[in-house]
mmCIF file of N, CA and C in Angstrom:
data_model
loop_
_atom_site.group_PDB
_atom_site.id
_atom_site.type_symbol
_atom_site.label_atom_id
_atom_site.label_comp_id
_atom_site.label_asym_id
_atom_site.label_seq_id
_atom_site.Cartn_x
_atom_site.Cartn_y
_atom_site.Cartn_z
ATOM 1 N N UNK S 1 4.569 13.092 -2.844
ATOM 2 C CA UNK S 1 3.942 11.905 -3.391
ATOM 3 C C UNK S 1 2.870 12.276 -4.421
ATOM 4 N N UNK S 2 2.222 13.403 -4.213
ATOM 5 C CA UNK S 2 1.179 13.806 -5.158
ATOM 6 C C UNK S 2 1.754 13.989 -6.557
ATOM 7 N N UNK S 3 2.921 14.609 -6.647
ATOM 8 C CA UNK S 3 3.541 14.835 -7.957
ATOM 9 C C UNK S 3 3.819 13.507 -8.656
ATOM 10 N N UNK S 4 4.371 12.550 -7.938
ATOM 11 C CA UNK S 4 4.677 11.246 -8.534
ATOM 12 C C UNK S 4 3.400 10.524 -8.956
ATOM 13 N N UNK S 5 2.360 10.623 -8.165
ATOM 14 C CA UNK S 5 1.091 9.995 -8.546
ATOM 15 C C UNK S 5 0.498 10.665 -9.779
ATOM 16 N N UNK S 6 0.573 11.968 -9.846
ATOM 17 C CA UNK S 6 0.067 12.669 -11.036
ATOM 18 C C UNK S 6 0.845 12.262 -12.283
ATOM 19 N N UNK S 7 2.153 12.064 -12.152
ATOM 20 C CA UNK S 7 2.963 11.615 -13.292
ATOM 21 C C UNK S 7 2.532 10.225 -13.757
ATOM 22 N N UNK S 8 2.242 9.340 -12.825
ATOM 23 C CA UNK S 8 1.818 7.976 -13.167
ATOM 24 C C UNK S 8 0.447 8.007 -13.826
ATOM 25 N N UNK S 9 -0.463 8.744 -13.242
ATOM 26 C CA UNK S 9 -1.852 8.788 -13.711
ATOM 27 C C UNK S 9 -1.964 9.470 -15.070
ATOM 28 N N UNK S 10 -1.201 10.519 -15.271
ATOM 29 C CA UNK S 10 -1.135 11.188 -16.568
ATOM 30 C C UNK S 10 -2.512 11.500 -17.155
ATOM 31 N N UNK S 11 -3.324 12.212 -16.431
ATOM 32 C CA UNK S 11 -4.628 12.750 -16.861
ATOM 33 C C UNK S 11 -5.708 11.707 -17.170
ATOM 34 N N UNK S 12 -5.573 10.497 -16.700
ATOM 35 C CA UNK S 12 -6.610 9.496 -16.931
ATOM 36 C C UNK S 12 -6.915 8.737 -15.644
ATOM 37 N N UNK S 13 -7.438 9.421 -14.604
ATOM 38 C CA UNK S 13 -7.624 8.793 -13.305
ATOM 39 C C UNK S 13 -8.583 7.600 -13.288
ATOM 40 N N UNK S 14 -9.518 7.557 -14.205
ATOM 41 C CA UNK S 14 -10.498 6.469 -14.170
ATOM 42 C C UNK S 14 -9.917 5.124 -14.586
ATOM 43 N N UNK S 15 -8.725 5.121 -15.177
ATOM 44 C CA UNK S 15 -8.147 3.847 -15.612
ATOM 45 C C UNK S 15 -7.180 3.264 -14.579
ATOM 46 N N UNK S 16 -7.108 3.854 -13.394
ATOM 47 C CA UNK S 16 -6.181 3.380 -12.363
ATOM 48 C C UNK S 16 -6.906 2.966 -11.101
ATOM 49 N N UNK S 17 -6.265 2.077 -10.351
ATOM 50 C CA UNK S 17 -6.734 1.675 -9.028
ATOM 51 C C UNK S 17 -5.517 1.642 -8.120
ATOM 52 N N UNK S 18 -5.614 2.312 -6.997
ATOM 53 C CA UNK S 18 -4.536 2.294 -6.019
ATOM 54 C C UNK S 18 -4.749 1.168 -5.031
ATOM 55 N N UNK S 19 -3.702 0.409 -4.750
ATOM 56 C CA UNK S 19 -3.762 -0.704 -3.807
ATOM 57 C C UNK S 19 -2.662 -0.496 -2.773
ATOM 58 N N UNK S 20 -3.039 -0.483 -1.500
ATOM 59 C CA UNK S 20 -2.042 -0.356 -0.431
ATOM 60 C C UNK S 20 -2.691 -0.736 0.887
ATOM 61 N N UNK S 21 -1.844 -0.894 1.892
ATOM 62 C CA UNK S 21 -2.331 -1.069 3.249
ATOM 63 C C UNK S 21 -2.906 0.256 3.728
ATOM 64 N N UNK S 22 -3.005 0.407 5.031
ATOM 65 C CA UNK S 22 -3.557 1.647 5.583
ATOM 66 C C UNK S 22 -2.820 2.047 6.857
ATOM 67 N N UNK S 23 -1.532 1.780 6.893
ATOM 68 C CA UNK S 23 -0.734 2.131 8.068
ATOM 69 C C UNK S 23 -0.583 3.642 8.167
ATOM 70 N N UNK S 24 -0.349 4.112 9.395
ATOM 71 C CA UNK S 24 -0.108 5.536 9.622
ATOM 72 C C UNK S 24 1.083 5.970 8.785
ATOM 73 N N UNK S 25 0.955 7.112 8.156
ATOM 74 C CA UNK S 25 2.040 7.631 7.330
ATOM 75 C C UNK S 25 1.734 7.472 5.853
ATOM 76 N N UNK S 26 2.709 6.936 5.124
ATOM 77 C CA UNK S 26 2.640 6.861 3.672
ATOM 78 C C UNK S 26 1.418 6.163 3.112
ATOM 79 N N UNK S 27 0.985 5.060 3.730
ATOM 80 C CA UNK S 27 -0.188 4.343 3.213
ATOM 81 C C UNK S 27 -1.424 5.234 3.232
ATOM 82 N N UNK S 28 -1.683 5.847 4.377
ATOM 83 C CA UNK S 28 -2.869 6.693 4.504
ATOM 84 C C UNK S 28 -2.772 7.894 3.565
ATOM 85 N N UNK S 29 -1.616 8.524 3.510
ATOM 86 C CA UNK S 29 -1.431 9.681 2.622
ATOM 87 C C UNK S 29 -1.659 9.282 1.166
ATOM 88 N N UNK S 30 -1.147 8.130 0.762
ATOM 89 C CA UNK S 30 -1.339 7.603 -0.589
ATOM 90 C C UNK S 30 -2.829 7.558 -0.939
ATOM 91 N N UNK S 31 -3.624 6.937 -0.077
ATOM 92 C CA UNK S 31 -5.064 6.821 -0.345
ATOM 93 C C UNK S 31 -5.739 8.187 -0.371
ATOM 94 N N UNK S 32 -5.365 9.078 0.541
ATOM 95 C CA UNK S 32 -5.984 10.406 0.580
ATOM 96 C C UNK S 32 -5.689 11.193 -0.693
ATOM 97 N N UNK S 33 -4.474 11.097 -1.192
ATOM 98 C CA UNK S 33 -4.128 11.791 -2.436
ATOM 99 C C UNK S 33 -4.914 11.212 -3.611
ATOM 100 N N UNK S 34 -5.012 9.893 -3.683
ATOM 101 C CA UNK S 34 -5.767 9.283 -4.778
ATOM 102 C C UNK S 34 -7.225 9.735 -4.770
ATOM 103 N N UNK S 35 -7.812 9.822 -3.588
ATOM 104 C CA UNK S 35 -9.195 10.298 -3.492
ATOM 105 C C UNK S 35 -9.302 11.705 -4.087
ATOM 106 N N UNK S 36 -8.362 12.580 -3.709
ATOM 107 C CA UNK S 36 -8.376 13.958 -4.223
ATOM 108 C C UNK S 36 -8.187 14.000 -5.736
ATOM 109 N N UNK S 37 -7.433 13.037 -6.271
ATOM 110 C CA UNK S 37 -7.184 12.995 -7.717
ATOM 111 C C UNK S 37 -8.290 12.267 -8.488
ATOM 112 N N UNK S 38 -9.264 11.724 -7.782
ATOM 113 C CA UNK S 38 -10.361 11.019 -8.434
ATOM 114 C C UNK S 38 -10.011 9.617 -8.890
ATOM 115 N N UNK S 39 -9.040 9.007 -8.235
ATOM 116 C CA UNK S 39 -8.604 7.650 -8.582
ATOM 117 C C UNK S 39 -9.197 6.663 -7.577
ATOM 118 N N UNK S 40 -9.711 5.544 -8.076
ATOM 119 C CA UNK S 40 -10.206 4.492 -7.187
ATOM 120 C C UNK S 40 -9.064 3.966 -6.335
ATOM 121 N N UNK S 41 -9.386 3.625 -5.105
ATOM 122 C CA UNK S 41 -8.365 3.154 -4.186
ATOM 123 C C UNK S 41 -8.953 2.061 -3.307
ATOM 124 N N UNK S 42 -8.117 1.099 -2.943
ATOM 125 C CA UNK S 42 -8.574 -0.045 -2.154
ATOM 126 C C UNK S 42 -7.595 -0.318 -1.023
ATOM 127 N N UNK S 43 -8.139 -0.657 0.140
ATOM 128 C CA UNK S 43 -7.330 -0.973 1.310
ATOM 129 C C UNK S 43 -7.141 -2.480 1.417
ATOM 130 N N UNK S 44 -5.900 -2.916 1.559
ATOM 131 C CA UNK S 44 -5.573 -4.327 1.744
ATOM 132 C C UNK S 44 -4.931 -4.471 3.115
ATOM 133 N N UNK S 45 -5.660 -5.103 4.029
ATOM 134 C CA UNK S 45 -5.225 -5.183 5.422
ATOM 135 C C UNK S 45 -4.798 -6.600 5.794
ATOM 136 N N UNK S 46 -3.702 -6.677 6.532
ATOM 137 C CA UNK S 46 -3.173 -7.964 6.980
ATOM 138 C C UNK S 46 -4.011 -8.556 8.112
ATOM 139 N N UNK S 47 -4.780 -7.720 8.781
ATOM 140 C CA UNK S 47 -5.598 -8.140 9.925
ATOM 141 C C UNK S 47 -6.979 -7.510 9.796
ATOM 142 N N UNK S 48 -7.964 -7.998 10.555
ATOM 143 C CA UNK S 48 -9.263 -7.316 10.595
ATOM 144 C C UNK S 48 -9.083 -5.846 10.995
ATOM 145 N N UNK S 49 -10.036 -4.995 10.609
ATOM 146 C CA UNK S 49 -9.898 -3.542 10.730
ATOM 147 C C UNK S 49 -9.415 -3.058 12.103
ATOM 148 N N UNK S 50 -10.052 -3.497 13.166
ATOM 149 C CA UNK S 50 -9.687 -3.005 14.500
ATOM 150 C C UNK S 50 -8.301 -3.491 14.923
ATOM 151 N N UNK S 51 -7.992 -4.730 14.614
ATOM 152 C CA UNK S 51 -6.673 -5.263 14.954
ATOM 153 C C UNK S 51 -5.578 -4.565 14.142
ATOM 154 N N UNK S 52 -5.861 -4.309 12.862
ATOM 155 C CA UNK S 52 -4.908 -3.593 12.015
ATOM 156 C C UNK S 52 -4.665 -2.192 12.583
ATOM 157 N N UNK S 53 -5.754 -1.535 12.979
ATOM 158 C CA UNK S 53 -5.629 -0.188 13.549
ATOM 159 C C UNK S 53 -4.723 -0.219 14.781
ATOM 160 N N UNK S 54 -4.910 -1.210 15.630
ATOM 161 C CA UNK S 54 -4.096 -1.330 16.843
ATOM 162 C C UNK S 54 -2.618 -1.561 16.510
ATOM 163 N N UNK S 55 -2.346 -2.405 15.520
ATOM 164 C CA UNK S 55 -0.965 -2.781 15.187
ATOM 165 C C UNK S 55 -0.242 -1.754 14.310
ATOM 166 N N UNK S 56 -0.982 -1.034 13.456
ATOM 167 C CA UNK S 56 -0.322 -0.215 12.433
ATOM 168 C C UNK S 56 -0.710 1.257 12.405
ATOM 169 N N UNK S 57 -1.608 1.667 13.296
ATOM 170 C CA UNK S 57 -2.065 3.059 13.250
ATOM 171 C C UNK S 57 -2.054 3.718 14.637
ATOM 172 N N UNK S 58 -2.573 3.055 15.637
ATOM 173 C CA UNK S 58 -2.796 3.660 16.958
ATOM 174 C C UNK S 58 -1.555 4.297 17.563
ATOM 175 N N UNK S 59 -0.400 3.694 17.357
ATOM 176 C CA UNK S 59 0.846 4.218 17.924
ATOM 177 C C UNK S 59 1.130 5.653 17.498
ATOM 178 N N UNK S 60 0.558 6.066 16.343
ATOM 179 C CA UNK S 60 0.864 7.378 15.765
ATOM 180 C C UNK S 60 -0.054 8.487 16.275
ATOM 181 N N UNK S 61 -1.082 8.156 17.041
ATOM 182 C CA UNK S 61 -1.930 9.177 17.645
ATOM 183 C C UNK S 61 -3.296 9.341 17.004
ATOM 184 N N UNK S 62 -4.095 10.200 17.645
ATOM 185 C CA UNK S 62 -5.503 10.361 17.274
ATOM 186 C C UNK S 62 -5.729 10.872 15.858
ATOM 187 N N UNK S 63 -4.882 11.762 15.371
ATOM 188 C CA UNK S 63 -5.051 12.273 14.010
ATOM 189 C C UNK S 63 -5.004 11.133 12.999
ATOM 190 N N UNK S 64 -4.029 10.240 13.131
ATOM 191 C CA UNK S 64 -3.909 9.105 12.203
ATOM 192 C C UNK S 64 -5.062 8.130 12.383
ATOM 193 N N UNK S 65 -5.511 7.938 13.622
ATOM 194 C CA UNK S 65 -6.649 7.043 13.867
ATOM 195 C C UNK S 65 -7.884 7.572 13.148
ATOM 196 N N UNK S 66 -8.144 8.868 13.255
ATOM 197 C CA UNK S 66 -9.303 9.469 12.577
ATOM 198 C C UNK S 66 -9.195 9.306 11.064
ATOM 199 N N UNK S 67 -8.010 9.537 10.536
ATOM 200 C CA UNK S 67 -7.806 9.410 9.089
ATOM 201 C C UNK S 67 -8.001 7.963 8.631
ATOM 202 N N UNK S 68 -7.489 7.024 9.408
ATOM 203 C CA UNK S 68 -7.673 5.593 9.115
ATOM 204 C C UNK S 68 -9.162 5.241 9.141
ATOM 205 N N UNK S 69 -9.848 5.654 10.209
ATOM 206 C CA UNK S 69 -11.283 5.351 10.331
ATOM 207 C C UNK S 69 -12.060 5.915 9.142
ATOM 208 N N UNK S 70 -11.714 7.116 8.710
ATOM 209 C CA UNK S 70 -12.369 7.728 7.561
ATOM 210 C C UNK S 70 -12.165 6.875 6.305
ATOM 211 N N UNK S 71 -10.925 6.453 6.075
ATOM 212 C CA UNK S 71 -10.646 5.634 4.887
ATOM 213 C C UNK S 71 -11.401 4.312 4.926
ATOM 214 N N UNK S 72 -11.432 3.663 6.087
ATOM 215 C CA UNK S 72 -12.107 2.360 6.170
ATOM 216 C C UNK S 72 -13.622 2.492 6.006
ATOM 217 N N UNK S 73 -14.151 3.691 6.237
ATOM 218 C CA UNK S 73 -15.583 3.939 5.995
ATOM 219 C C UNK S 73 -15.858 4.246 4.530
ATOM 220 N N UNK S 74 -14.879 4.839 3.857
ATOM 221 C CA UNK S 74 -15.075 5.394 2.516
ATOM 222 C C UNK S 74 -14.622 4.457 1.396
ATOM 223 N N UNK S 75 -13.570 3.681 1.635
ATOM 224 C CA UNK S 75 -12.972 2.862 0.579
ATOM 225 C C UNK S 75 -13.268 1.375 0.768
ATOM 226 N N UNK S 76 -13.191 0.604 -0.314
ATOM 227 C CA UNK S 76 -13.323 -0.850 -0.179
ATOM 228 C C UNK S 76 -12.170 -1.401 0.674
ATOM 229 N N UNK S 77 -12.504 -2.305 1.573
ATOM 230 C CA UNK S 77 -11.515 -2.905 2.471
ATOM 231 C C UNK S 77 -11.468 -4.403 2.215
ATOM 232 N N UNK S 78 -10.269 -4.912 1.965
ATOM 233 C CA UNK S 78 -10.046 -6.345 1.787
ATOM 234 C C UNK S 78 -9.122 -6.804 2.913
ATOM 235 N N UNK S 79 -9.491 -7.899 3.531
ATOM 236 C CA UNK S 79 -8.716 -8.404 4.667
ATOM 237 C C UNK S 79 -8.154 -9.766 4.313
ATOM 238 N N UNK S 80 -6.868 -9.922 4.552
ATOM 239 C CA UNK S 80 -6.200 -11.194 4.292
ATOM 240 C C UNK S 80 -6.949 -12.285 5.045
ATOM 241 N N UNK S 81 -7.478 -13.254 4.323
ATOM 242 C CA UNK S 81 -8.305 -14.267 4.970
ATOM 243 C C UNK S 81 -7.613 -15.616 5.110
ATOM 244 N N UNK S 82 -6.370 -15.668 4.726
ATOM 245 C CA UNK S 82 -5.655 -16.927 4.859
ATOM 246 C C UNK S 82 -4.254 -16.634 5.395
ATOM 247 N N UNK S 83 -3.829 -17.431 6.311
ATOM 248 C CA UNK S 83 -2.475 -17.298 6.811
ATOM 249 C C UNK S 83 -1.737 -18.546 6.374
ATOM 250 N N UNK S 84 -0.722 -18.335 5.566
ATOM 251 C CA UNK S 84 0.032 -19.442 4.997
ATOM 252 C C UNK S 84 1.392 -19.512 5.689
ATOM 253 N N UNK S 85 1.675 -20.629 6.312
ATOM 254 C CA UNK S 85 2.904 -20.768 7.089
ATOM 255 C C UNK S 85 4.175 -20.826 6.254
ATOM 256 N N UNK S 86 4.051 -20.838 4.923
ATOM 257 C CA UNK S 86 5.255 -20.853 4.085
ATOM 258 C C UNK S 86 5.953 -19.492 4.090
ATOM 259 N N UNK S 87 5.273 -18.452 4.563
ATOM 260 C CA UNK S 87 5.842 -17.113 4.585
ATOM 261 C C UNK S 87 6.505 -16.831 5.928
ATOM 262 N N UNK S 88 7.546 -15.990 5.880
ATOM 263 C CA UNK S 88 8.257 -15.613 7.101
ATOM 264 C C UNK S 88 7.379 -14.797 8.036
ATOM 265 N N UNK S 89 6.515 -13.970 7.462
ATOM 266 C CA UNK S 89 5.643 -13.146 8.292
ATOM 267 C C UNK S 89 4.399 -12.728 7.509
ATOM 268 N N UNK S 90 3.436 -12.218 8.219
ATOM 269 C CA UNK S 90 2.164 -11.850 7.594
ATOM 270 C C UNK S 90 2.317 -10.664 6.647
ATOM 271 N N UNK S 91 3.322 -9.798 6.891
ATOM 272 C CA UNK S 91 3.531 -8.639 6.017
ATOM 273 C C UNK S 91 4.055 -9.085 4.659
ATOM 274 N N UNK S 92 4.899 -10.104 4.648
ATOM 275 C CA UNK S 92 5.359 -10.669 3.377
ATOM 276 C C UNK S 92 4.173 -11.227 2.605
ATOM 277 N N UNK S 93 3.340 -11.977 3.288
ATOM 278 C CA UNK S 93 2.172 -12.563 2.639
ATOM 279 C C UNK S 93 1.232 -11.476 2.120
ATOM 280 N N UNK S 94 1.048 -10.422 2.886
ATOM 281 C CA UNK S 94 0.166 -9.326 2.454
ATOM 282 C C UNK S 94 0.743 -8.603 1.247
ATOM 283 N N UNK S 95 2.050 -8.358 1.240
ATOM 284 C CA UNK S 95 2.676 -7.717 0.069
ATOM 285 C C UNK S 95 2.464 -8.556 -1.183
ATOM 286 N N UNK S 96 2.675 -9.860 -1.083
ATOM 287 C CA UNK S 96 2.503 -10.741 -2.242
ATOM 288 C C UNK S 96 1.044 -10.790 -2.686
ATOM 289 N N UNK S 97 0.142 -10.747 -1.743
ATOM 290 C CA UNK S 97 -1.286 -10.707 -2.044
ATOM 291 C C UNK S 97 -1.631 -9.445 -2.835
ATOM 292 N N UNK S 98 -1.091 -8.291 -2.412
ATOM 293 C CA UNK S 98 -1.344 -7.052 -3.154
ATOM 294 C C UNK S 98 -0.746 -7.126 -4.555
ATOM 295 N N UNK S 99 0.441 -7.728 -4.682
ATOM 296 C CA UNK S 99 1.042 -7.913 -6.005
ATOM 297 C C UNK S 99 0.143 -8.757 -6.892
ATOM 298 N N UNK S 100 -0.369 -9.857 -6.358
ATOM 299 C CA UNK S 100 -1.264 -10.725 -7.137
ATOM 300 C C UNK S 100 -2.453 -9.936 -7.660
ATOM 301 N N UNK S 101 -3.040 -9.112 -6.810
ATOM 302 C CA UNK S 101 -4.199 -8.314 -7.219
ATOM 303 C C UNK S 101 -3.815 -7.291 -8.285
ATOM 304 N N UNK S 102 -2.665 -6.654 -8.122
ATOM 305 C CA UNK S 102 -2.224 -5.655 -9.097
ATOM 306 C C UNK S 102 -1.897 -6.294 -10.441
ATOM 307 N N UNK S 103 -1.299 -7.467 -10.415
ATOM 308 C CA UNK S 103 -0.887 -8.147 -11.645
ATOM 309 C C UNK S 103 -2.084 -8.581 -12.482
ATOM 310 N N UNK S 104 -3.229 -8.768 -11.841
ATOM 311 C CA UNK S 104 -4.421 -9.173 -12.589
ATOM 312 C C UNK S 104 -4.734 -8.200 -13.727
ATOM 313 N N UNK S 105 -4.323 -6.947 -13.574
ATOM 314 C CA UNK S 105 -4.562 -5.975 -14.645
ATOM 315 C C UNK S 105 -3.444 -5.986 -15.683
ATOM 316 N N UNK S 106 -2.437 -6.798 -15.470
ATOM 317 C CA UNK S 106 -1.334 -6.920 -16.415
ATOM 318 C C UNK S 106 -0.097 -6.201 -15.924
ATOM 319 N N UNK S 107 1.047 -6.850 -16.056
ATOM 320 C CA UNK S 107 2.301 -6.276 -15.563
ATOM 321 C C UNK S 107 2.626 -4.935 -16.205
ATOM 322 N N UNK S 108 2.261 -4.757 -17.444
ATOM 323 C CA UNK S 108 2.593 -3.497 -18.117
ATOM 324 C C UNK S 108 1.816 -2.327 -17.521
ATOM 325 N N UNK S 109 0.730 -2.615 -16.825
ATOM 326 C CA UNK S 109 -0.081 -1.566 -16.207
ATOM 327 C C UNK S 109 0.236 -1.368 -14.731
ATOM 328 N N UNK S 110 1.186 -2.078 -14.213
ATOM 329 C CA UNK S 110 1.464 -2.096 -12.780
ATOM 330 C C UNK S 110 2.682 -1.239 -12.470
ATOM 331 N N UNK S 111 2.483 -0.224 -11.624
ATOM 332 C CA UNK S 111 3.591 0.607 -11.166
ATOM 333 C C UNK S 111 3.616 0.574 -9.645
ATOM 334 N N UNK S 112 4.770 0.232 -9.087
ATOM 335 C CA UNK S 112 4.952 0.281 -7.644
ATOM 336 C C UNK S 112 5.527 1.648 -7.304
ATOM 337 N N UNK S 113 4.808 2.395 -6.476
ATOM 338 C CA UNK S 113 5.308 3.665 -5.959
ATOM 339 C C UNK S 113 5.671 3.410 -4.505
ATOM 340 N N UNK S 114 6.953 3.549 -4.175
ATOM 341 C CA UNK S 114 7.421 3.208 -2.833
ATOM 342 C C UNK S 114 8.091 4.386 -2.151
ATOM 343 N N UNK S 115 7.697 4.632 -0.912
ATOM 344 C CA UNK S 115 8.418 5.556 -0.045
ATOM 345 C C UNK S 115 9.504 4.721 0.614
ATOM 346 N N UNK S 116 10.763 5.108 0.416
ATOM 347 C CA UNK S 116 11.842 4.232 0.886
ATOM 348 C C UNK S 116 13.066 5.043 1.264
ATOM 349 N N UNK S 117 13.748 4.588 2.304
ATOM 350 C CA UNK S 117 14.978 5.245 2.745
ATOM 351 C C UNK S 117 16.230 4.634 2.122
ATOM 352 N N UNK S 118 16.059 3.642 1.258
ATOM 353 C CA UNK S 118 17.188 3.009 0.579
ATOM 354 C C UNK S 118 17.862 1.916 1.375
ATOM 355 N N UNK S 119 17.381 1.653 2.575
ATOM 356 C CA UNK S 119 17.989 0.625 3.425
ATOM 357 C C UNK S 119 17.334 -0.726 3.165
ATOM 358 N N UNK S 120 18.145 -1.778 3.235
ATOM 359 C CA UNK S 120 17.640 -3.113 2.922
ATOM 360 C C UNK S 120 17.394 -3.981 4.156
ATOM 361 N N UNK S 121 17.489 -3.439 5.328
ATOM 362 C CA UNK S 121 17.373 -4.235 6.543
ATOM 363 C C UNK S 121 15.970 -4.536 7.004
ATOM 364 N N UNK S 122 14.960 -4.231 6.181
ATOM 365 C CA UNK S 122 13.586 -4.448 6.631
ATOM 366 C C UNK S 122 13.083 -5.866 6.391
ATOM 367 N N UNK S 123 13.825 -6.689 5.676
ATOM 368 C CA UNK S 123 13.493 -8.103 5.496
ATOM 369 C C UNK S 123 12.272 -8.337 4.629
ATOM 370 N N UNK S 124 11.879 -9.602 4.566
ATOM 371 C CA UNK S 124 10.711 -9.969 3.766
ATOM 372 C C UNK S 124 9.467 -9.306 4.344
ATOM 373 N N UNK S 125 8.690 -8.723 3.449
ATOM 374 C CA UNK S 125 7.500 -7.996 3.868
ATOM 375 C C UNK S 125 7.746 -6.507 3.987
ATOM 376 N N UNK S 126 9.001 -6.094 3.901
ATOM 377 C CA UNK S 126 9.344 -4.673 3.980
ATOM 378 C C UNK S 126 9.443 -4.042 2.608
ATOM 379 N N UNK S 127 9.790 -2.782 2.586
ATOM 380 C CA UNK S 127 9.843 -2.015 1.341
ATOM 381 C C UNK S 127 10.892 -2.546 0.371
ATOM 382 N N UNK S 128 12.075 -2.844 0.872
ATOM 383 C CA UNK S 128 13.144 -3.361 0.007
ATOM 384 C C UNK S 128 12.707 -4.649 -0.685
ATOM 385 N N UNK S 129 12.076 -5.518 0.070
ATOM 386 C CA UNK S 129 11.578 -6.784 -0.462
ATOM 387 C C UNK S 129 10.534 -6.541 -1.548
ATOM 388 N N UNK S 130 9.627 -5.603 -1.290
ATOM 389 C CA UNK S 130 8.568 -5.305 -2.251
ATOM 390 C C UNK S 130 9.164 -4.758 -3.548
ATOM 391 N N UNK S 131 10.147 -3.884 -3.443
ATOM 392 C CA UNK S 131 10.781 -3.316 -4.628
ATOM 393 C C UNK S 131 11.477 -4.401 -5.441
ATOM 394 N N UNK S 132 12.174 -5.307 -4.771
ATOM 395 C CA UNK S 132 12.879 -6.369 -5.508
ATOM 396 C C UNK S 132 11.900 -7.294 -6.222
ATOM 397 N N UNK S 133 10.771 -7.585 -5.611
ATOM 398 C CA UNK S 133 9.758 -8.430 -6.268
ATOM 399 C C UNK S 133 9.197 -7.710 -7.491
ATOM 400 N N UNK S 134 8.890 -6.423 -7.344
ATOM 401 C CA UNK S 134 8.340 -5.662 -8.473
ATOM 402 C C UNK S 134 9.309 -5.669 -9.649
ATOM 403 N N UNK S 135 10.584 -5.486 -9.359
ATOM 404 C CA UNK S 135 11.580 -5.501 -10.429
ATOM 405 C C UNK S 135 11.688 -6.884 -11.067
ATOM 406 N N UNK S 136 11.623 -7.934 -10.260
ATOM 407 C CA UNK S 136 11.704 -9.314 -10.777
ATOM 408 C C UNK S 136 10.585 -9.617 -11.768
ATOM 409 N N UNK S 137 9.390 -9.106 -11.493
ATOM 410 C CA UNK S 137 8.263 -9.419 -12.371
ATOM 411 C C UNK S 137 8.131 -8.421 -13.526
ATOM 412 N N UNK S 138 9.005 -7.436 -13.567
ATOM 413 C CA UNK S 138 8.993 -6.487 -14.675
ATOM 414 C C UNK S 138 8.040 -5.321 -14.508
ATOM 415 N N UNK S 139 7.597 -5.067 -13.301
ATOM 416 C CA UNK S 139 6.720 -3.921 -13.063
ATOM 417 C C UNK S 139 7.549 -2.639 -13.067
ATOM 418 N N UNK S 140 6.886 -1.537 -13.350
ATOM 419 C CA UNK S 140 7.544 -0.234 -13.243
ATOM 420 C C UNK S 140 7.700 0.078 -11.751
ATOM 421 N N UNK S 141 8.814 0.692 -11.401
ATOM 422 C CA UNK S 141 9.072 1.047 -10.008
ATOM 423 C C UNK S 141 9.463 2.511 -9.926
ATOM 424 N N UNK S 142 8.759 3.257 -9.099
ATOM 425 C CA UNK S 142 9.109 4.648 -8.808
ATOM 426 C C UNK S 142 9.355 4.733 -7.312
ATOM 427 N N UNK S 143 10.505 5.294 -6.956
ATOM 428 C CA UNK S 143 10.869 5.386 -5.540
ATOM 429 C C UNK S 143 10.906 6.850 -5.125
ATOM 430 N N UNK S 144 10.257 7.142 -4.004
ATOM 431 C CA UNK S 144 10.363 8.444 -3.378
ATOM 432 C C UNK S 144 11.320 8.264 -2.203
ATOM 433 N N UNK S 145 12.467 8.909 -2.279
ATOM 434 C CA UNK S 145 13.474 8.800 -1.227
ATOM 435 C C UNK S 145 13.025 9.617 -0.026
ATOM 436 N N UNK S 146 12.681 8.941 1.068
ATOM 437 C CA UNK S 146 12.172 9.672 2.230
ATOM 438 C C UNK S 146 13.247 10.533 2.896
ATOM 439 N N UNK S 147 14.490 10.326 2.527
ATOM 440 C CA UNK S 147 15.556 11.171 3.052
ATOM 441 C C UNK S 147 15.597 12.531 2.356
ATOM 442 N N UNK S 148 14.842 12.660 1.266
ATOM 443 C CA UNK S 148 14.877 13.892 0.468
ATOM 444 C C UNK S 148 13.550 14.653 0.493
ATOM 445 N N UNK S 149 12.600 14.177 1.282
ATOM 446 C CA UNK S 149 11.302 14.884 1.337
ATOM 447 C C UNK S 149 11.176 15.731 2.571
#
């Protein structure tokens, strides 16, 4: 993932902002790499910090919990403050919320970097859904095939 982020950033880290959740795995690694590269990064959580940790981090063990806690202390944290029943699930709503925030800087500046296995069975709020939305709005999309890492 570091190589793909370096390609996107292209020697100008101050002009980028990383936006992602903070789930164990790819989300946390994404933020940690951006910090090392000197890129601003922001956490967008579907639930308040402790509830998010319970739902999306704790299952993975103490190492991920420590890494999550570190990020939530170090980076700006935004928590979804509205639940809209028009969405199938809160993850769909959170993905669209992150898209809205990213689009504010202009579609031409928006690149979705996705860790994905190529499967479409994750439904609305999943990776496949996020990739299709990014393509619909004309954002750049870079996919890291998790089957090849």
